[in-house]
C-alpha positions as a printed Julia matrix, in Angstrom:
402×3 Matrix{Float64}:
    0.0     0.0     0.0
    1.44    3.34   -1.1
    1.22    6.49    0.94
    0.14    9.79   -0.49
    2.46   11.72    1.85
    6.0    12.67    0.56
    8.73   14.44    2.35
   11.25   16.26    0.05
   13.93   16.27    2.7
   13.62   12.66    3.69
   12.33   10.51    0.9
   12.37    6.76    0.61
   14.23    5.41   -2.35
   12.31    3.44   -4.88
   12.43   -0.3    -4.77
   14.53   -1.97   -7.44
   14.55   -5.58   -8.54
   18.0    -6.02   -7.07
   16.88   -5.13   -3.52
   17.13   -8.0    -1.1
   16.18   -8.65    2.54
   18.96   -8.4     5.12
   21.4   -11.19    4.34
   21.91  -12.83    0.97
   21.12  -16.41    0.22
   24.79  -17.26    0.22
   25.13  -16.56    3.86
   22.28  -18.96    4.71
   23.73  -22.36    4.85
   21.11  -24.33    6.73
   17.51  -23.76    7.77
   16.36  -25.28   10.97
   12.74  -26.35   10.69
   12.17  -25.91   14.38
   13.52  -22.36   14.41
   11.26  -19.38   13.73
   11.99  -17.64   10.43
   10.16  -15.4     7.97
    9.5   -16.62    4.45
   11.73  -15.23    1.72
   10.73  -11.83    0.42
    9.04  -11.89   -2.89
   10.32   -9.85   -5.72
    8.45   -7.08   -7.51
    8.0    -9.17  -10.59
    6.44  -11.9    -8.56
    4.07   -9.44   -6.99
    3.07   -8.04  -10.36
    2.5   -11.42  -11.94
    0.53  -12.73   -8.96
   -1.6    -9.59   -8.88
   -2.48  -10.02  -12.52
   -3.11  -13.7   -12.5
   -4.89  -14.3    -9.15
   -6.33  -11.73   -6.78
   -4.87  -11.59   -3.34
   -7.14  -13.04   -0.68
   -7.03  -11.93    2.9
   -8.18   -9.25    5.33
   -7.97   -5.74    4.05
   -8.31   -2.74    6.34
   -8.85    0.53    4.61
  -10.48    3.84    5.5
  -13.01    5.11    3.01
  -14.61    7.86    5.11
  -16.09   10.41    2.82
  -16.21   13.78    4.38
  -18.78   16.1     2.99
  -17.94   19.69    2.69
  -19.99   22.04    4.83
  -22.3    23.99    2.61
  -23.57   27.37    3.57
  -26.91   26.87    1.82
  -29.36   24.7     3.84
  -30.64   21.54    2.22
  -34.41   21.2     1.93
  -36.45   18.06    2.62
  -37.75   16.65   -0.57
  -41.44   15.68   -0.3
  -43.1    13.56   -2.89
  -46.88   13.64   -2.87
  -48.47   10.36   -3.9
  -51.97   11.63   -4.66
  -54.26   14.38   -3.43
  -57.63   12.7    -3.99
  -59.52   10.37   -1.56
  -61.65    7.54   -2.83
  -64.96    7.36   -0.89
  -66.85    4.08   -0.69
  -70.27    5.73   -0.34
  -71.15    9.08   -1.69
  -73.31   11.26    0.65
  -76.57   12.5    -0.76
  -76.58   16.14   -1.31
  -78.66   18.2     1.14
  -82.07   19.15   -0.15
  -82.52   22.64   -1.28
  -83.81   25.03    1.36
  -87.37   26.11    0.81
  -88.28   29.59    1.77
  -91.07   29.91    4.38
  -94.26   31.27    2.93
  -96.53   33.13    5.37
 -100.17   33.07    4.4
 -102.77   35.23    6.11
 -106.07   33.59    7.01
 -109.08   35.6     7.93
 -110.88   34.84   11.22
 -114.1    32.79   10.75
 -117.36   34.67   10.89
 -118.76   32.69   13.86
 -115.81   33.75   15.98
 -115.94   37.38   14.99
 -119.44   37.87   16.38
 -119.21   35.52   19.46
 -121.35   36.37   22.46
 -118.76   35.22   25.06
 -115.41   36.58   24.05
 -114.1    36.48   27.64
 -110.45   35.53   27.9
 -109.55   36.86   24.45
 -107.6    39.93   23.61
 -107.63   42.79   26.03
 -110.12   41.12   28.41
 -107.68   38.4    29.44
 -107.23   38.35   33.26
 -110.0    40.8    34.06
 -112.62   39.99   36.75
 -115.94   38.77   35.45
 -119.16   39.03   37.42
 -121.5    36.03   37.39
 -125.13   36.36   36.61
 -127.39   37.05   39.67
 -129.86   34.47   38.41
 -127.2    31.77   38.46
 -126.19   32.61   42.05
 -129.8    32.57   43.23
 -130.44   29.21   41.6
 -127.42   27.58   43.27
 -128.47   28.9    46.68
 -131.99   27.5    46.33
 -130.67   24.11   45.22
 -128.37   23.81   48.26
 -131.2    24.81   50.61
 -133.52   22.18   49.16
 -130.86   19.45   49.55
 -130.27   20.33   53.2
 -134.0    20.25   54.02
 -134.4    16.87   52.32
 -131.41   15.43   54.21
 -132.85   16.49   57.56
 -136.24   15.08   56.69
 -134.8    11.69   55.6
 -132.44   11.31   58.58
 -134.89    9.43   60.87
 -135.7     6.86   58.2
 -132.01    6.35   57.36
 -131.0     5.88   61.03
 -133.94    3.64   61.96
 -132.11    0.3    61.26
 -129.14    1.43   63.36
 -131.14    2.68   66.31
 -129.89    1.51   69.72
 -131.62   -1.32   71.48
 -133.62   -0.77   74.58
 -131.66   -1.23   77.79
 -132.88   -4.22   79.76
 -132.11   -5.46   83.25
 -129.82   -8.26   82.01
 -126.75   -6.07   81.46
 -127.22   -4.61   84.93
 -127.17   -8.11   86.39
 -124.01   -8.95   84.45
 -122.37   -5.78   85.66
 -123.27   -6.64   89.23
 -121.82  -10.15   88.82
 -118.64   -8.73   87.28
 -118.31   -6.21   90.06
 -118.82   -8.89   92.67
 -116.18  -11.11   91.06
 -113.7    -8.22   90.96
 -114.34   -7.56   94.65
 -113.66  -11.2    95.5
 -110.4   -11.11   93.5
 -109.28   -7.99   95.34
 -110.14   -9.48   98.7
 -108.14  -12.61   97.83
 -105.1   -10.52   96.9
 -105.04   -8.99  100.37
 -104.78  -12.37  102.14
 -101.22  -13.36  101.29
  -99.99  -13.34  104.9
 -102.87  -15.59  105.95
 -102.08  -18.02  103.11
  -98.4   -18.16  104.19
  -99.41  -19.0   107.77
 -101.78  -21.77  106.63
  -99.13  -23.37  104.44
  -96.56  -23.21  107.25
  -98.93  -25.09  109.6
  -99.74  -27.6   106.85
  -96.05  -28.32  106.1
  -95.15  -28.75  109.82
  -98.09  -31.05  110.74
  -97.22  -34.52  112.06
 -100.75  -36.03  112.1
 -103.53  -35.83  109.52
 -105.99  -34.57  112.15
 -103.95  -31.36  112.31
 -104.58  -30.52  108.65
 -108.29  -31.4   108.5
 -109.4   -27.87  109.6
 -106.87  -26.28  107.22
 -107.91  -27.92  103.96
 -110.95  -27.59  101.75
 -113.66  -30.23  102.4
 -111.48  -31.58  105.22
 -114.31  -33.44  106.94
 -115.32  -35.34  103.8
 -111.69  -36.05  102.91
 -110.77  -37.46  106.31
 -110.59  -41.06  105.13
 -108.68  -40.04  102.0
 -106.22  -38.03  104.08
 -105.67  -40.94  106.41
 -104.7   -43.18  103.47
 -102.73  -40.77  101.3
 -101.38  -37.91  103.44
  -97.77  -38.04  104.56
  -95.99  -35.55  106.83
  -93.5   -33.3   105.03
  -91.03  -33.39  107.96
  -90.26  -29.64  107.99
  -88.88  -28.03  111.14
  -91.07  -25.78  113.28
  -88.51  -23.01  112.83
  -89.15  -22.75  109.08
  -91.53  -20.23  107.52
  -92.2   -19.25  103.9
  -90.0   -16.41  102.7
  -91.45  -12.94  102.59
  -90.74  -12.71   98.88
  -92.97  -15.67   97.99
  -95.04  -15.18   94.86
  -98.76  -14.65   95.47
 -101.32  -14.41   92.69
 -105.02  -14.84   92.09
 -106.59  -16.61   89.09
 -110.18  -17.36   88.19
 -111.08  -21.04   87.9
 -114.64  -22.03   87.12
 -115.93  -18.55   87.97
 -114.32  -18.53   91.42
 -111.08  -16.83   92.53
 -108.2   -19.12   93.42
 -104.99  -18.04   95.14
 -101.55  -19.44   94.23
  -98.64  -19.26   96.66
  -95.25  -20.21   95.15
  -91.87  -20.43   96.84
  -89.09  -22.78   97.99
  -88.94  -25.37  100.76
  -85.92  -25.74  103.07
  -84.38  -28.28  100.64
  -84.65  -25.63   97.85
  -87.38  -27.56   96.04
  -90.24  -25.48   94.67
  -93.82  -25.67   95.91
  -97.16  -24.36   94.61
 -100.04  -24.16   97.07
 -103.65  -23.59   95.95
 -106.08  -21.67   98.17
 -109.81  -21.09   97.93
 -112.37  -19.22   99.99
 -115.44  -20.7   101.64
 -117.75  -18.54  103.78
 -115.13  -15.81  103.85
 -112.6   -18.32  105.18
 -109.32  -19.07  103.4
 -108.62  -22.82  103.02
 -105.89  -24.9   101.39
 -106.93  -27.01   98.37
 -105.14  -30.21   99.37
 -105.87  -32.14   96.17
 -104.5   -29.42   93.9
 -101.51  -28.67   96.14
 -100.4   -32.32   96.32
 -101.61  -33.18   92.75
 -103.74  -35.92   94.22
 -104.9   -38.74   91.96
 -106.81  -41.94   92.43
 -103.78  -43.74   90.98
 -100.1   -42.99   90.52
  -98.58  -42.7    87.07
  -96.54  -45.83   87.69
  -99.8   -47.71   88.17
 -101.28  -46.09   85.06
  -98.21  -47.1    83.05
  -98.75  -50.73   84.0
 -102.33  -50.58   82.73
 -104.1   -51.54   85.99
 -105.28  -48.55   88.03
 -108.26  -46.42   88.96
 -108.25  -43.43   86.58
 -111.35  -41.68   87.91
 -109.37  -38.55   89.0
 -105.87  -38.03   87.61
 -103.87  -34.77   87.62
 -101.0   -34.07   85.26
  -99.74  -31.92   82.37
 -101.21  -32.57   78.92
  -99.97  -31.62   75.44
 -100.7   -32.58   71.81
  -98.75  -35.38   70.13
  -99.01  -37.67   67.08
  -98.55  -41.19   68.47
 -101.2   -43.55   67.04
 -101.7   -47.31   66.92
 -104.23  -49.7    65.43
 -106.3   -49.47   68.64
 -106.32  -45.66   68.45
 -106.15  -44.69   64.74
 -105.61  -41.07   63.79
 -108.83  -40.96   61.77
 -110.99  -41.3    64.87
 -108.82  -40.17   67.79
 -106.58  -37.3    68.86
 -103.4   -38.28   70.69
 -102.19  -36.49   73.86
  -99.07  -36.78   75.98
  -99.92  -36.92   79.7
  -97.0   -36.26   82.08
  -96.93  -36.86   85.83
  -96.69  -33.85   88.2
  -93.05  -34.71   88.99
  -92.32  -34.91   85.22
  -90.83  -38.42   85.52
  -93.53  -40.64   83.94
  -95.46  -40.27   80.69
  -98.52  -42.09   79.39
 -100.54  -41.72   76.17
 -104.14  -40.54   76.26
 -106.67  -40.39   73.42
 -109.93  -38.54   72.89
 -112.58  -39.26   70.27
 -112.6   -36.46   67.71
 -116.4   -36.49   67.72
 -116.68  -36.16   71.53
 -117.33  -33.04   73.58
 -114.24  -33.75   75.67
 -111.97  -33.36   72.66
 -113.31  -29.86   72.0
 -112.9   -28.86   75.65
 -109.26  -29.93   75.74
 -108.19  -28.97   72.2
 -109.25  -25.31   72.51
 -106.62  -24.85   75.23
 -103.83  -26.51   73.21
 -104.4   -25.69   69.53
 -103.0   -22.62   67.79
 -105.25  -19.64   67.09
 -105.89  -17.76   63.88
 -103.66  -14.86   64.93
 -101.14  -16.51   67.27
  -99.66  -19.45   65.34
  -97.31  -20.62   68.11
  -98.53  -23.78   69.84
  -99.12  -23.31   73.6
  -97.13  -25.33   76.09
  -98.38  -28.14   78.34
 -101.44  -27.36   80.45
 -102.25  -28.6    83.93
 -105.46  -30.59   83.82
 -107.55  -33.08   85.79
 -108.92  -36.0    83.72
 -111.02  -39.11   84.08
 -109.32  -41.99   82.25
 -111.01  -45.18   81.02
 -109.43  -48.49   80.08
 -110.78  -48.92   76.53
 -110.62  -50.38   73.93
 -109.26  -53.9    74.2
 -105.89  -54.58   72.61
 -104.38  -51.2    73.58
 -100.92  -50.91   75.07
 -100.69  -50.83   78.9
  -99.75  -47.11   78.9
 -102.55  -46.1    76.5
 -105.74  -44.71   78.06
 -108.99  -43.28   76.7
 -110.04  -39.89   78.07
 -113.52  -40.3    79.52
 -113.94  -36.64   80.53
 -112.23  -33.44   81.63
 -112.87  -32.63   85.3
 -110.9   -29.37   85.58
 -108.67  -27.4    83.27
 -106.29  -27.0    86.23
 -105.51  -29.09   89.28
 -107.8   -27.01   91.5
 -111.52  -27.76   91.56
 -113.92  -24.79   91.28
């Protein structure tokens, strides 16, 4: 590769064919293959012939940077416009030509020109208008006639709704109601007396001591001798002052209920009634007396003429008491330890008397809980289970007798 730079003071002589590298071939006597040596320098003629015949192959490094001369005139961007038209797929319809508005004058019809009642038109709009005196007088007479007719027809219209004549029956009912309220109030004031009676009853050691304290004591003397048992409570005990005392109406008669706790913390409920202005303990209701125990009723052999317990509706049926003809009831002992099954004929009066206290009402849909009741039980029909009894009648809706 030749250089374009020449120095006149220090120039390189031109290469001649006689130029040789370093030492001549005569001085080289032996070439050691293992030693490092450069190949012999080619001559100019060899270079020329090889350049003509075959091109030299190899890596060539050359600088071909073209430097553009800075021009004082700025170069403009050449823009070539392809086309200036746009092809539309759908051509819009041209807007219709605008039509000038034509105002036509129309003359007012003849029947409106000469109208007799032009009120509200033109200059009379919003002005007060006086009604005709004849029209006002006619309206007043019409209203007067309607009022007179209404007063005249009032007795005939109110005749069907006229009040009934007052008879003596309501006065009797009011007297009975007043008397019952007085008895209830008198019973409420006798709580201390009821607490003293129950204390004497619970501390008695012989049945003769309770005969004057209980209701129908003389007639129940034999029954008390067989069934009464002393409660074994100390003479130092007395019902607490905070015992609950209430009065309910059973069978049209007031009945007092004293509720509290015994010395062993068990609860008691004592029933009281009044006879000849004397407060007495209802022994049968207080002790839940029955002609048979529930254990005897469960075995199927007992006297069910007077049984006290808690009754509720159930759905237990057998072939002896099918659902089509009977209603099933669950009858639980007063101590809530024994249960028997009782049935009432759906066509009997007893079923209606019991069911109305246990079935849901039209307004209150919640079924009431168990009710205390006194029943007469019969042992029918044959083939029933030992703990299945037929209800022969309802004696009392509660344990107390009226």
